[in-house]
């Protein structure tokens, strides 16, 4: 392999006086590995020092010391590119770098060429170059032109594809030219190929790839991107990051053309900005929203690192200050005054306006008010009007003019959230409240009187005196006292003195007593009828008035085998210590020695068999006494049974368990049978109460008829026409009045008896039996349907004065008195009778009360009444014979 070694020479032509930089010429090997040092760029002869280097060829890079090195392995013949140098004064210098390789003869087969390559390799054009156009760029040629007459062609991007015809080539000379300006931001690089042909059209050499780099020109000003609206709390700390302003530049990245610097043009006393990151921070801790809520900051962005030659843009950033509670509510007045009448409650006294500079309708603005002085008795309450933010002072407990005619208060206003960012504290203001005088009722002093009384104290015992005073004259003259509440009626109040006396037994164990306390309410009334109210709380002291009582005197003892069983006996005493527990348990004097006691506690004892006992019921006398020895003998009934099983360690008697298991079914059967019996009873009562005794009479003519049997006794025929009594329950049957309710009522006195009344057909029939001494008198009367028809009787039935038999009773009393005063001949002329005309040819003739004085009338006429009346005649005849 033939390795051609080339010597590297660097010639730098520079005029120290004018600081002019000449191109750097260097010879290098044909093949360059990555990291190969090409040359060094310096600014010798210039006063300023270089600070930044930028290569226009991406195959090479420049270190900070100016050393040019390869980025990757390369094979070159010639190479030309430029290095942009920026000095410490932000001045830009361009240095052209020209590399060449000198081939040397070598015997190495690996490096023997059969055809020379085209020249030159990649070159650059300047972005947006100025006219005139076309401009010649470079000449390309092929080694085959030595042996052939050739012509050249190019094709690809910028030639045959967009942007078309940007590059043109003189096909005879190989001169490449550009026809117009190029925008690097649109086309940073062009790649196309060149071919060479002889006159016959045969390609005489391999095609040559051509790369044209567009060198950047600072032709784009920076632009803002992203949001430029930021918020920060007022009173924030200095250095608080507010936001970052972002900008971009379309020029080539990582070059001075895209090195952007940020600069504030106003509000520099409030904010600062990092020149190369664009981060805005607060410069002070005194930002005040109340002074300026929105701050409009003008920012300039300039490329070339902010050099004066750089392009720039300006924009506005809006910074909004959010509210914090840095302003307390302030009062408009230094002293507030108000007035209220005494004894008024739950009334608005005054409004207290305040001002707050913080944001309206926020927690920083809303005020809370408090009475910090003068409200030790809880007479006042403060609220806030949600619309006006004013403080509302209310009196919730009436004030007393006689005690405090002028009340001095201190009102403090604060916000819903604490103050921040300020040393200011909450503010207060004094308020003077004048109390108006009114004529008041008496007042008890104290408002609640506490008394101690032992229970069961004798009735009439004075337990205390509770008096009220007139607030105006401070005395109790003319005041009277009455009870308002006394649940047990245990206390009486002396009206004129207010003395409290016991009226009934005071019982501490009563359900009316709560925690040994009993309350009564007293009302005082002065001469002007104004009232006052007070309460007396009686603390009842316990006495030993209750003996211990066994809770459950009926016990069950489950015995197992021959073991001696036991049962727990518990007692309770309603009194308190020392009049209750611990109890003393003893067997009664009449015990039979079959029982004993053990394991006694304060309120219980275990009763145990002393000897084995058969099953059965035993009565055990026990004497239970309290701590003071107060008690009595009580009997405990113990049922001894045989244990069948255990539940939770407790023996269960078999017989009792069986009874219990059967009890639910038995109870259900008893309930069902009871309900059935009740239904049958109700049905029987219903049938009996609604049954009517009806006698059906056969009708030979087929017309049918029915006679209602009646046992109802009513006033006799002495009752006048207008006072006829309708029996309750009368109904209309077949166009006539029938008695719907058949009832019997006897009216008897010492001197006589009045019989019965019934209705049939269209008339009213009365029969009266008068019995005095040993004689009987009969009278009857008929009221024809023409005189007292259905309509008349229906109206009479609604008369409320005759709906009861009381009227009849009063009438009978007067009749009896009349009969007792007159002579024997009084029966015929006692009252005027009204008779109905029975028509012509009546076999019975005219009858009246006087016929009772004659001889026994015959009933033979009944045989002539016809077949319809024959059954009725038989009944009447039978009744006459029997005397009923």
PDB file of C-alpha atoms in Angstrom, residues 68-177:
ATOM      1  CA  UNK A  68      -8.999  23.023  13.644  1.00  0.00           C
ATOM      2  CA  UNK A  69      -9.581  19.266  13.853  1.00  0.00           C
ATOM      3  CA  UNK A  70     -11.475  16.698  11.780  1.00  0.00           C
ATOM      4  CA  UNK A  71     -14.804  15.427  13.060  1.00  0.00           C
ATOM      5  CA  UNK A  72     -14.685  12.108  11.123  1.00  0.00           C
ATOM      6  CA  UNK A  73     -12.319  10.247   8.812  1.00  0.00           C
ATOM      7  CA  UNK A  74     -11.950  11.920   5.416  1.00  0.00           C
ATOM      8  CA  UNK A  75     -10.277  11.327   2.062  1.00  0.00           C
ATOM      9  CA  UNK A  76      -9.564  14.573   0.296  1.00  0.00           C
ATOM     10  CA  UNK A  77      -7.637  16.063  -2.544  1.00  0.00           C
ATOM     11  CA  UNK A  78      -8.543  19.706  -1.984  1.00  0.00           C
ATOM     12  CA  UNK A  79     -10.831  21.329   0.573  1.00  0.00           C
ATOM     13  CA  UNK A  80     -11.932  24.887   1.162  1.00  0.00           C
ATOM     14  CA  UNK A  81     -14.091  26.235   4.024  1.00  0.00           C
ATOM     15  CA  UNK A  82     -14.162  29.214   6.375  1.00  0.00           C
ATOM     16  CA  UNK A  83     -13.927  29.808  10.125  1.00  0.00           C
ATOM     17  CA  UNK A  84     -15.934  32.644  11.723  1.00  0.00           C
ATOM     18  CA  UNK A  85     -13.998  34.243  14.590  1.00  0.00           C
ATOM     19  CA  UNK A  86     -15.653  36.470  17.187  1.00  0.00           C
ATOM     20  CA  UNK A  87     -13.432  38.588  19.425  1.00  0.00           C
ATOM     21  CA  UNK A  88     -14.023  39.912  22.867  1.00  0.00           C
ATOM     22  CA  UNK A  89     -15.450  43.109  21.412  1.00  0.00           C
ATOM     23  CA  UNK A  90     -18.179  41.149  19.658  1.00  0.00           C
ATOM     24  CA  UNK A  91     -16.506  41.813  16.289  1.00  0.00           C
ATOM     25  CA  UNK A  92     -16.715  39.092  13.639  1.00  0.00           C
ATOM     26  CA  UNK A  93     -13.788  37.980  11.484  1.00  0.00           C
ATOM     27  CA  UNK A  94     -13.867  35.463   8.654  1.00  0.00           C
ATOM     28  CA  UNK A  95     -10.834  33.315   7.917  1.00  0.00           C
ATOM     29  CA  UNK A  96     -10.768  31.102   4.786  1.00  0.00           C
ATOM     30  CA  UNK A  97      -9.141  27.685   5.172  1.00  0.00           C
ATOM     31  CA  UNK A  98      -7.683  26.017   2.036  1.00  0.00           C
ATOM     32  CA  UNK A  99      -6.457  22.437   2.269  1.00  0.00           C
ATOM     33  CA  UNK A 100      -4.493  20.659  -0.460  1.00  0.00           C
ATOM     34  CA  UNK A 101      -2.819  17.307  -0.837  1.00  0.00           C
ATOM     35  CA  UNK A 102       0.260  16.630  -2.931  1.00  0.00           C
ATOM     36  CA  UNK A 103       0.366  13.086  -4.344  1.00  0.00           C
ATOM     37  CA  UNK A 104       3.778  11.303  -4.226  1.00  0.00           C
ATOM     38  CA  UNK A 105       4.851   8.364  -6.260  1.00  0.00           C
ATOM     39  CA  UNK A 106       4.668   5.144  -4.364  1.00  0.00           C
ATOM     40  CA  UNK A 107       5.063   1.488  -5.225  1.00  0.00           C
ATOM     41  CA  UNK A 108       2.191   0.494  -2.957  1.00  0.00           C
ATOM     42  CA  UNK A 109      -0.506  -1.319  -4.926  1.00  0.00           C
ATOM     43  CA  UNK A 110      -3.184  -0.187  -2.532  1.00  0.00           C
ATOM     44  CA  UNK A 111      -2.613   3.459  -3.489  1.00  0.00           C
ATOM     45  CA  UNK A 112      -2.180   3.032  -7.257  1.00  0.00           C
ATOM     46  CA  UNK A 113      -4.831   5.028  -9.150  1.00  0.00           C
ATOM     47  CA  UNK A 114      -6.139   4.039 -12.561  1.00  0.00           C
ATOM     48  CA  UNK A 115      -8.127   7.279 -12.972  1.00  0.00           C
ATOM     49  CA  UNK A 116      -7.783  10.653 -11.378  1.00  0.00           C
ATOM     50  CA  UNK A 117     -10.704  12.018  -9.404  1.00  0.00           C
ATOM     51  CA  UNK A 118     -12.619  15.191 -10.355  1.00  0.00           C
ATOM     52  CA  UNK A 119     -11.886  18.452  -8.669  1.00  0.00           C
ATOM     53  CA  UNK A 120     -12.802  20.460  -6.640  1.00  0.00           C
ATOM     54  CA  UNK A 121     -14.757  18.893  -3.687  1.00  0.00           C
ATOM     55  CA  UNK A 122     -17.570  20.606  -1.575  1.00  0.00           C
ATOM     56  CA  UNK A 123     -17.674  24.386  -1.655  1.00  0.00           C
ATOM     57  CA  UNK A 124     -19.933  27.133  -0.224  1.00  0.00           C
ATOM     58  CA  UNK A 125     -22.059  30.025  -1.352  1.00  0.00           C
ATOM     59  CA  UNK A 126     -23.148  33.011   0.702  1.00  0.00           C
ATOM     60  CA  UNK A 127     -26.781  33.259   1.739  1.00  0.00           C
ATOM     61  CA  UNK A 128     -28.758  36.041   0.132  1.00  0.00           C
ATOM     62  CA  UNK A 129     -25.748  37.210  -1.826  1.00  0.00           C
ATOM     63  CA  UNK A 130     -26.179  40.513  -3.573  1.00  0.00           C
ATOM     64  CA  UNK A 131     -26.488  40.848  -7.414  1.00  0.00           C
ATOM     65  CA  UNK A 132     -25.372  40.764 -10.169  1.00  0.00           C
ATOM     66  CA  UNK A 133     -26.257  37.211 -11.173  1.00  0.00           C
ATOM     67  CA  UNK A 134     -25.251  34.728 -12.437  1.00  0.00           C
ATOM     68  CA  UNK A 135     -22.123  34.476 -10.364  1.00  0.00           C
ATOM     69  CA  UNK A 136     -19.405  32.013 -11.089  1.00  0.00           C
ATOM     70  CA  UNK A 137     -18.738  29.645  -8.253  1.00  0.00           C
ATOM     71  CA  UNK A 138     -16.192  26.983  -9.271  1.00  0.00           C
ATOM     72  CA  UNK A 139     -14.898  25.151 -12.270  1.00  0.00           C
ATOM     73  CA  UNK A 140     -15.110  21.429 -12.399  1.00  0.00           C
ATOM     74  CA  UNK A 141     -13.053  19.246 -14.706  1.00  0.00           C
ATOM     75  CA  UNK A 142     -12.350  15.648 -15.349  1.00  0.00           C
ATOM     76  CA  UNK A 143      -8.968  14.089 -16.009  1.00  0.00           C
ATOM     77  CA  UNK A 144     -10.565  12.434 -19.013  1.00  0.00           C
ATOM     78  CA  UNK A 145     -10.551  15.811 -20.721  1.00  0.00           C
ATOM     79  CA  UNK A 146      -6.844  15.206 -21.409  1.00  0.00           C
ATOM     80  CA  UNK A 147      -7.597  12.306 -23.688  1.00  0.00           C
ATOM     81  CA  UNK A 148     -11.061  13.196 -24.961  1.00  0.00           C
ATOM     82  CA  UNK A 149     -13.046  16.095 -26.143  1.00  0.00           C
ATOM     83  CA  UNK A 150     -15.680  16.235 -23.417  1.00  0.00           C
ATOM     84  CA  UNK A 151     -18.666  18.198 -22.272  1.00  0.00           C
ATOM     85  CA  UNK A 152     -20.283  18.358 -18.798  1.00  0.00           C
ATOM     86  CA  UNK A 153     -23.835  18.003 -17.436  1.00  0.00           C
ATOM     87  CA  UNK A 154     -25.289  18.505 -13.949  1.00  0.00           C
ATOM     88  CA  UNK A 155     -28.557  17.234 -12.496  1.00  0.00           C
ATOM     89  CA  UNK A 156     -30.300  17.048  -9.113  1.00  0.00           C
ATOM     90  CA  UNK A 157     -31.411  19.540  -6.439  1.00  0.00           C
ATOM     91  CA  UNK A 158     -31.135  23.110  -7.548  1.00  0.00           C
ATOM     92  CA  UNK A 159     -30.767  22.020 -11.175  1.00  0.00           C
ATOM     93  CA  UNK A 160     -33.488  19.718 -12.298  1.00  0.00           C
ATOM     94  CA  UNK A 161     -35.466  19.655  -9.012  1.00  0.00           C
ATOM     95  CA  UNK A 162     -36.651  22.490  -6.803  1.00  0.00           C
ATOM     96  CA  UNK A 163     -35.348  25.042  -6.711  1.00  0.00           C
ATOM     97  CA  UNK A 164     -34.825  24.417 -10.394  1.00  0.00           C
ATOM     98  CA  UNK A 165     -32.159  26.201 -12.475  1.00  0.00           C
ATOM     99  CA  UNK A 166     -30.536  27.672  -9.397  1.00  0.00           C
ATOM    100  CA  UNK A 167     -27.229  26.299 -10.588  1.00  0.00           C
ATOM    101  CA  UNK A 168     -26.070  26.311 -14.232  1.00  0.00           C
ATOM    102  CA  UNK A 169     -22.985  24.790 -15.803  1.00  0.00           C
ATOM    103  CA  UNK A 170     -21.005  25.765 -18.885  1.00  0.00           C
ATOM    104  CA  UNK A 171     -20.889  22.346 -20.487  1.00  0.00           C
ATOM    105  CA  UNK A 172     -17.720  23.079 -22.395  1.00  0.00           C
ATOM    106  CA  UNK A 173     -15.624  24.747 -19.701  1.00  0.00           C
ATOM    107  CA  UNK A 174     -17.216  23.166 -16.592  1.00  0.00           C
ATOM    108  CA  UNK A 175     -17.756  26.533 -14.907  1.00  0.00           C
ATOM    109  CA  UNK A 176     -20.523  26.267 -12.251  1.00  0.00           C
ATOM    110  CA  UNK A 177     -22.570  29.413 -11.582  1.00  0.00           C
TER     111      UNK A 177
END
